[in-house]
Tab-separated table of C-alpha atoms and ligand atoms in Angstrom:
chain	number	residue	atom	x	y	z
A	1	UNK	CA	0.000	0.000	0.000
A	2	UNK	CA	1.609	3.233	-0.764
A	3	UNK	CA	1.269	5.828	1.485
A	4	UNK	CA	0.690	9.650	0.042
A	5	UNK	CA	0.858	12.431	2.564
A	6	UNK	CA	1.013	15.349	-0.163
A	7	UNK	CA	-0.728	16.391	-3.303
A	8	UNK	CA	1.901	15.702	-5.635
A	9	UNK	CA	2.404	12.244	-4.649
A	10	UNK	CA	-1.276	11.912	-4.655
A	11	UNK	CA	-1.778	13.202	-8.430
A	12	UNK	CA	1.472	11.001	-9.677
A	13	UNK	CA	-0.612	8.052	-7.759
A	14	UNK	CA	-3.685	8.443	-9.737
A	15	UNK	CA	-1.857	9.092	-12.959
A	16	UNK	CA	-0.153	5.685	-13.019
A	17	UNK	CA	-3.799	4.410	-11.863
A	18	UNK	CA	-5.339	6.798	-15.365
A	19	UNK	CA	-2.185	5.191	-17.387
A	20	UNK	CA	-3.312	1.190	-16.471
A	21	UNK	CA	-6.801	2.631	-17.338
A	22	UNK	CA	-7.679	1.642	-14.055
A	23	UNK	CA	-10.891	2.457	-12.150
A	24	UNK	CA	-10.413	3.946	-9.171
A	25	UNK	CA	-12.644	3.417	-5.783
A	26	UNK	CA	-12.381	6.014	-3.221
A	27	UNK	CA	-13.548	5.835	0.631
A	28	UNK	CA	-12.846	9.830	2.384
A	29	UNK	CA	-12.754	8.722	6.405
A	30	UNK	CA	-11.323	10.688	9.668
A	31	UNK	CA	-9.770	7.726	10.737
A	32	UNK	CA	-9.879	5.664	13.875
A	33	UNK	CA	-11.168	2.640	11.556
A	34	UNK	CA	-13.762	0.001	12.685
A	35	UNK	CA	-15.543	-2.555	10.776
A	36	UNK	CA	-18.095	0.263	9.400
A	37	UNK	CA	-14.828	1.349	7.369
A	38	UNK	CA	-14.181	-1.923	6.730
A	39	UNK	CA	-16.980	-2.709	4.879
A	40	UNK	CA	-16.665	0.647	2.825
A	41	UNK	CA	-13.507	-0.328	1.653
A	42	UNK	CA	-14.745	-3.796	0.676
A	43	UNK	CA	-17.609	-2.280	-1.024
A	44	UNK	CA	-15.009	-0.021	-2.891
A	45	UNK	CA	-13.144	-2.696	-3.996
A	46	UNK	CA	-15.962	-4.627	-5.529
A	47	UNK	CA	-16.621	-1.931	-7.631
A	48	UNK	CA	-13.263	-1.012	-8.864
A	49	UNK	CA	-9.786	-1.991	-10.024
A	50	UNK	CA	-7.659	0.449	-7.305
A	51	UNK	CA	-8.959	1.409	-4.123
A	52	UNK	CA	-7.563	4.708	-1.855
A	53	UNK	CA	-8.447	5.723	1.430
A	54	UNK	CA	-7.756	9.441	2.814
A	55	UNK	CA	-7.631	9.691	6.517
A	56	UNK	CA	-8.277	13.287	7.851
A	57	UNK	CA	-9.136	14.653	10.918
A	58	UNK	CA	-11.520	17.748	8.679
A	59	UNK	CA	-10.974	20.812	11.257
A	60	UNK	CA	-14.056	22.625	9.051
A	61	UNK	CA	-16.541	20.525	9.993
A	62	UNK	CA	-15.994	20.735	13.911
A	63	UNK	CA	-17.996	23.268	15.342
A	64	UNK	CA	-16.649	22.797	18.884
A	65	UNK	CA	-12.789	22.686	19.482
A	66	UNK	CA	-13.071	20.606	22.196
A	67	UNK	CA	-15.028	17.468	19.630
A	68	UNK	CA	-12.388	18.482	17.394
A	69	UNK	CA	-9.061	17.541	20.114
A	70	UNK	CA	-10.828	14.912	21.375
A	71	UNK	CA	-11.419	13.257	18.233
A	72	UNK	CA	-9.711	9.953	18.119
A	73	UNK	CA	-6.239	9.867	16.039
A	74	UNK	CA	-4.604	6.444	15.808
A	75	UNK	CA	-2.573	6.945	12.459
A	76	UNK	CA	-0.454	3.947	13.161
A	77	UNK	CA	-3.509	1.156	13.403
A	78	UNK	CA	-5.525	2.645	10.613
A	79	UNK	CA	-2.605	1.875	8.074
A	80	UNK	CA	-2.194	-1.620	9.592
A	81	UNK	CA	-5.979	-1.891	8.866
A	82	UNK	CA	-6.337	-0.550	5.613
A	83	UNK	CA	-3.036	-2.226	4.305
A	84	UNK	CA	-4.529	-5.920	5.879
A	85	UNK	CA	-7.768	-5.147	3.786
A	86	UNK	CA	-5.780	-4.673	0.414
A	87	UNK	CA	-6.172	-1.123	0.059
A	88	UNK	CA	-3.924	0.012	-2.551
A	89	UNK	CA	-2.990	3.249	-1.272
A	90	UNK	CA	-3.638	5.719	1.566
A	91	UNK	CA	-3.810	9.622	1.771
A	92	UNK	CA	-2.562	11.111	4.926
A	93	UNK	CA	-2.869	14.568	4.355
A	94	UNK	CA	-1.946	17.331	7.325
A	95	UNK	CA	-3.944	20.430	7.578
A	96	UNK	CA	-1.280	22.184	6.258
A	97	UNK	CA	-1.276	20.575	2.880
A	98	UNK	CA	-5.022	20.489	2.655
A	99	UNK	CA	-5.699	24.086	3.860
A	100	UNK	CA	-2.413	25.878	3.224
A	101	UNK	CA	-4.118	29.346	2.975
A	102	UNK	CA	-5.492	28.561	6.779
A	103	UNK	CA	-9.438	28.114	7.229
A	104	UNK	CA	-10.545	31.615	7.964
A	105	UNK	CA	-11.194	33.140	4.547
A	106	UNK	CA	-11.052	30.452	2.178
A	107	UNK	CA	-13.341	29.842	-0.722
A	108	UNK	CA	-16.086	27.226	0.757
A	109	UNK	CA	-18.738	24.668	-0.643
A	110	UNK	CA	-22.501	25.876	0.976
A	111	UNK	CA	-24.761	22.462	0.217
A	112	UNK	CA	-27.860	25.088	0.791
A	113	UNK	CA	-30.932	24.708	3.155
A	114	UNK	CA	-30.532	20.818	3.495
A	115	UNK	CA	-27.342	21.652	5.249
A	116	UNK	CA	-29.042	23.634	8.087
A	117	UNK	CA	-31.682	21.249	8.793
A	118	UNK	CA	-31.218	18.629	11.747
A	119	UNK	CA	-27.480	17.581	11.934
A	120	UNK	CA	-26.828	21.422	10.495
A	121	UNK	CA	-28.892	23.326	12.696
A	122	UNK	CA	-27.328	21.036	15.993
A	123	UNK	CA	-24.304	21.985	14.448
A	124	UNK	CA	-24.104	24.958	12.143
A	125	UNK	CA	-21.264	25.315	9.825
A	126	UNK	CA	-21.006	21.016	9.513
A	127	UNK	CA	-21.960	20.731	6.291
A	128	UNK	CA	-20.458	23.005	4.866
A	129	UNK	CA	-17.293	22.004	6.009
A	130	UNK	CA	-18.242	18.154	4.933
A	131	UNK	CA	-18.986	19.059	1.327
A	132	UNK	CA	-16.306	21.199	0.819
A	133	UNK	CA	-13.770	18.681	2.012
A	134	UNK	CA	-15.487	16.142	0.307
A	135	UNK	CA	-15.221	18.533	-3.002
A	136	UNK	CA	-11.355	19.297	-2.644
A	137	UNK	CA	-10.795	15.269	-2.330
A	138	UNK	CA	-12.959	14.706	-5.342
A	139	UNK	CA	-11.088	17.016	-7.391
A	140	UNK	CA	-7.624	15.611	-5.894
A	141	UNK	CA	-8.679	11.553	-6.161
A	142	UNK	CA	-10.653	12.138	-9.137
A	143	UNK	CA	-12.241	8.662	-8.256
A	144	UNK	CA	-15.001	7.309	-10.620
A	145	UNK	CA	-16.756	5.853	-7.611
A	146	UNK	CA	-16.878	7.060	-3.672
A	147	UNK	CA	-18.330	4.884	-0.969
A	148	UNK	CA	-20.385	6.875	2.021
A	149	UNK	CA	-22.183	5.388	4.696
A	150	UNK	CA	-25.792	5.118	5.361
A	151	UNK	CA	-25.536	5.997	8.991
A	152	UNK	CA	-24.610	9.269	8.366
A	153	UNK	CA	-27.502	9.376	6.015
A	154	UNK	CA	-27.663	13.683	5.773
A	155	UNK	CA	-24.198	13.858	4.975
A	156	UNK	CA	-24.934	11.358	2.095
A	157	UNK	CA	-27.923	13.536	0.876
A	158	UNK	CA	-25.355	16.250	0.983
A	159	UNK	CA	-22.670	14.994	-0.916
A	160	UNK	CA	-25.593	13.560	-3.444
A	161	UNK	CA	-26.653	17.202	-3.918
A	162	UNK	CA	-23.282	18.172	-4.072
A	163	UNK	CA	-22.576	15.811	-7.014
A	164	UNK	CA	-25.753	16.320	-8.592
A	165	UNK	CA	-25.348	20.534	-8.222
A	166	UNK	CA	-21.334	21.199	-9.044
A	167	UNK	CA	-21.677	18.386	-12.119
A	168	UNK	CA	-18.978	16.135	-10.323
A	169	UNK	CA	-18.450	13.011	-11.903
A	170	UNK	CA	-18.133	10.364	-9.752
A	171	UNK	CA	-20.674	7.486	-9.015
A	172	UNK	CA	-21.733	7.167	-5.146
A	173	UNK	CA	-22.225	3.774	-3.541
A	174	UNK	CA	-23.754	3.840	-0.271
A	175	UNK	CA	-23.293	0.741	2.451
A	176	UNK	CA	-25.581	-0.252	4.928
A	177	UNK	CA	-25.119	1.012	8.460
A	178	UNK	CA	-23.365	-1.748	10.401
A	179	UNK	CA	-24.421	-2.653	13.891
A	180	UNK	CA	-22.996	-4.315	16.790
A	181	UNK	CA	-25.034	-7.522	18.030
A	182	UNK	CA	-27.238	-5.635	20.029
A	183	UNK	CA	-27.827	-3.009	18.009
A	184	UNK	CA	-25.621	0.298	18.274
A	185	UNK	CA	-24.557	1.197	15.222
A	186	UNK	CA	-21.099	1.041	14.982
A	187	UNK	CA	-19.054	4.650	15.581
A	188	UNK	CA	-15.875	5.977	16.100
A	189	UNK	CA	-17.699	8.064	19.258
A	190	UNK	CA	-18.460	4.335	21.047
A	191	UNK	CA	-15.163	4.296	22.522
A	192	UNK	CA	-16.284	6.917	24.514
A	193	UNK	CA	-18.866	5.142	26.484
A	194	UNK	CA	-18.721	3.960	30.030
A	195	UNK	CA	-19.752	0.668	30.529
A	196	UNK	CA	-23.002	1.499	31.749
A	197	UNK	CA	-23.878	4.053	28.830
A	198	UNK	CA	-22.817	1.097	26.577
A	199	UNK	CA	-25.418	-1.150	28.049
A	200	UNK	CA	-28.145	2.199	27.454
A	201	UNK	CA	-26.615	2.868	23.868
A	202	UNK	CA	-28.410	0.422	21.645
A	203	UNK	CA	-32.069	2.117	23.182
A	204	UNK	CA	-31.060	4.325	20.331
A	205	UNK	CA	-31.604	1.629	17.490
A	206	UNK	CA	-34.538	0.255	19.768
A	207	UNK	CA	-36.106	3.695	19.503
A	208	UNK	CA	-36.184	3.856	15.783
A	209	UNK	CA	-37.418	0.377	15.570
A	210	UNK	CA	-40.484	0.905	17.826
A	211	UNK	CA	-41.162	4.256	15.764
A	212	UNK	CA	-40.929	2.327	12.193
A	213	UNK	CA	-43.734	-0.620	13.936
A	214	UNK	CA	-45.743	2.410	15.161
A	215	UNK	CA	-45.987	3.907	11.997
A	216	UNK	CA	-46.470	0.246	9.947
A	217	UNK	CA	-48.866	-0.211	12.516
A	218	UNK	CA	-50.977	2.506	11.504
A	219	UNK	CA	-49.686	5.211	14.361
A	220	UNK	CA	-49.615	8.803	13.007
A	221	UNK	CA	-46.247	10.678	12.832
A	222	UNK	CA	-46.866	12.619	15.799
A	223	UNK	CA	-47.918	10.537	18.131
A	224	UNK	CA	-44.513	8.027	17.235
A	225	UNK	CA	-42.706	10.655	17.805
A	226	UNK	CA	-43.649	11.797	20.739
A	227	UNK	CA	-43.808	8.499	22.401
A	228	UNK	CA	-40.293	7.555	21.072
A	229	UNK	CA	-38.620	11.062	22.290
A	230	UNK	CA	-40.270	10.209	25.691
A	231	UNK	CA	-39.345	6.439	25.753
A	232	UNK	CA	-35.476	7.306	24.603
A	233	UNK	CA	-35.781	10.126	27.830
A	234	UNK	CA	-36.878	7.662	30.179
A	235	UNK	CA	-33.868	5.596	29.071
A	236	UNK	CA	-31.270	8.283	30.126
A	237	UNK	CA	-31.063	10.000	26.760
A	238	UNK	CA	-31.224	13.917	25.879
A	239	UNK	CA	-32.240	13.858	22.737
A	240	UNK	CA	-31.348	16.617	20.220
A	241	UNK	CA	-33.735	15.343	17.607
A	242	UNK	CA	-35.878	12.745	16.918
A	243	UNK	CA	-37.618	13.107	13.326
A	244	UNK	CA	-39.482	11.330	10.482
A	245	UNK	CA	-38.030	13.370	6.999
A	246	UNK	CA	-38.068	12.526	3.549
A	247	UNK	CA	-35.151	11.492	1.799
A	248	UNK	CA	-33.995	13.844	-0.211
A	249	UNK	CA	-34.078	17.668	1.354
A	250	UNK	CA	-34.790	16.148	4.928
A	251	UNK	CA	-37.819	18.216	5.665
A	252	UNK	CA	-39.971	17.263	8.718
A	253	UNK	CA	-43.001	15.359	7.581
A	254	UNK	CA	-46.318	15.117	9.730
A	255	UNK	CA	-47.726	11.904	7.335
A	256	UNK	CA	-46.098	9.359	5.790
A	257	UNK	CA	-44.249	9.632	2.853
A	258	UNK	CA	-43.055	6.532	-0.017
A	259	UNK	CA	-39.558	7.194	0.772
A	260	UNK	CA	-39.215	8.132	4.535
A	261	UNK	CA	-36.752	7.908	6.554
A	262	UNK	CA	-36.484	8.174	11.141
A	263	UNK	CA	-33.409	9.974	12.166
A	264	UNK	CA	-32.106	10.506	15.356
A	265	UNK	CA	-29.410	12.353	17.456
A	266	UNK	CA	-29.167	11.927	21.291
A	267	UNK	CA	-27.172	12.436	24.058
A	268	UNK	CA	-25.338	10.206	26.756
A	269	UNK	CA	-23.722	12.163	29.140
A	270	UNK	CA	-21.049	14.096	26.556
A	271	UNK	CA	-20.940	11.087	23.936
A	272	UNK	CA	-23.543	11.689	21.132
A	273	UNK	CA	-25.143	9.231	19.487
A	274	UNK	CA	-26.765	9.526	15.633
A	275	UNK	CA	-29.042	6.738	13.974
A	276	UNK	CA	-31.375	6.363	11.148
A	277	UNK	CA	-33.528	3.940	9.752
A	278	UNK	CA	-35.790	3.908	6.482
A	279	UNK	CA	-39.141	3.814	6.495
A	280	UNK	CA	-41.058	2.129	3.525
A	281	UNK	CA	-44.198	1.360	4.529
A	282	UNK	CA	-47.416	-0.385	2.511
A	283	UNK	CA	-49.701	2.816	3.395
A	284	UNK	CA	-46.941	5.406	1.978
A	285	UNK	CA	-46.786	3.394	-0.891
A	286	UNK	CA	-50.517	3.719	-1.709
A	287	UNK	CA	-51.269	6.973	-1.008
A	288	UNK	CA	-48.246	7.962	-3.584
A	289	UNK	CA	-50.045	5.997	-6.123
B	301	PAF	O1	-17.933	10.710	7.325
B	301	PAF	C1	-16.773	11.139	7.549
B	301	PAF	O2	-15.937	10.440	8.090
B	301	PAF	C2	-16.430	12.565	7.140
B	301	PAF	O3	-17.513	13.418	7.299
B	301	PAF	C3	-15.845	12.670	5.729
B	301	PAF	C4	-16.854	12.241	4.671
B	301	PAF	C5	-14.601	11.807	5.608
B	301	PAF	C6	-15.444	14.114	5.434
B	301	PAF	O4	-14.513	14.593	6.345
């Protein structure tokens, strides 16, 4: 696996790959690599002939300083990890070499009102930061296909509008959300629960499970909600949000919709905890007939 910590290295890399006429699979990540990764990368690889990985720690999309120091950095064990799953190269960029004009005053990608909603409006500024990090590593990888994951399914609707908006030209694969055995999906932010928040964390899954049978079950929106804010409460959580959207701008919806989707943020002491699950249920379905 070669390993490319600066832009030049990075555009000789995907020359050679241009030169074998190879197709190139990307997977963007912050690091601190679990199985979720994992199974980016392997999608990746099924759908091209050269795989890369970029590990950065993306200073724009922090909104608090103190998320930002505390994120995890274990540079070492990701490239153990991404070199055992046959990845054929890694970038490693520093700030420095991805913002070398600083972050003030630079020229920024705004994904427009989808970006303020939910995740954006619990943290302002995030999305914009996302999609223009994800936009300077597009036009640096130049990959022809980029594997997200569904459980950060805003960001994905992002970076689809982003691709769809600024004509880039690169396909998007999304993976499934992958979940430990009791549920809680699987997150960079779990090391950060005691052991007794880890036995409360997969009431976040549970929550968005009851919801979907409450609405399959003929429940209106607002009455699921309201009972799954209040059951996720009485299990210890704050929670930030707990919504039924559509899939594509993410606006609220008060009746069911053919392509729906629960998301949810909450809060365990300082860890917090995002989830989502779609929602395709038989009534949606007819009323969009
Ligand atoms: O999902 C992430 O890990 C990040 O938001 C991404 C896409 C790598 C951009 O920094």
């Amino acid at each position: 696996m070669e390993i490319l910590r600066d832009i030049q290295a990075l555009r000789a890399w995907r020359e050679a790959r241009e030169g074998e006429g190879k197709r190139v699979g990307f997977v963007p990540t912050m690091g601190n690599l679990h199985a979720g990764h994992m199974a980016l990368i392997d999608n990746a690889r099924r759908r091209a002939d050269a795989v890369i990985a970029s590990v950065f720690v993306n200073p724009l999309q922090f909104e608090d300083p103190e998320d930002l120091a505390r994120y995890p950095r274990t540079e070492d064990d990701d490239i153990a990890a991404l070199e055992k799953a046959g990845v054929d190269a890694v970038f490693l960029p520093t700030e420095t070499v991805l913002y070398p004009h600083g972050q003030d005053d630079i020229a920024r990608v705004d994904p427009g009102s989808l970006g303020t909603r939910l995740e954006g409006s619990v943290r302002p500024g995030h999305f914009t930061g996302v999609a223009t990090v994800v936009t300077k590593l597009f036009n640096l990888v130049r990959p022809q296909v980029a594997v997200f994951g569904e459980k950060d399914a805003q960001q994905v609707a992002v970076i689809r509008r982003l691709v769809g908006d600024l004509d880039i030209d690169v396909q998007l694969a999304i993976e499934p959300t992958h979940r430990e055995p009791d549920g809680l999906a699987i997150s960079s932010r779990n090391r950060f629960l005691t052991a007794e928040q880890r036995r409360q964390a997969p009431a976040v899954h549970r929550a968005l499970k009851r919801a979907a049978e409450s609405l399959a079950g003929g429940h209106t929106v607002a009455a699921t909600l309201a009972g799954a804010r209040h059951w996720l409460a009485q299990q210890g959580f704050e929670v930030d949000y707990l919504v039924y959207c559509d899939e594509v701008r993410f606006e609220e919806q008060t009746r069911l919709v053919p392509e729906g989707r629960l998301l949810v943020a909450a809060r365990l002491g300082r860890v917090r905890l995002i989830d989502n699950l779609a929602v395709h249920t038989p009534q949606a379905e007819e009323s969009a007939d």
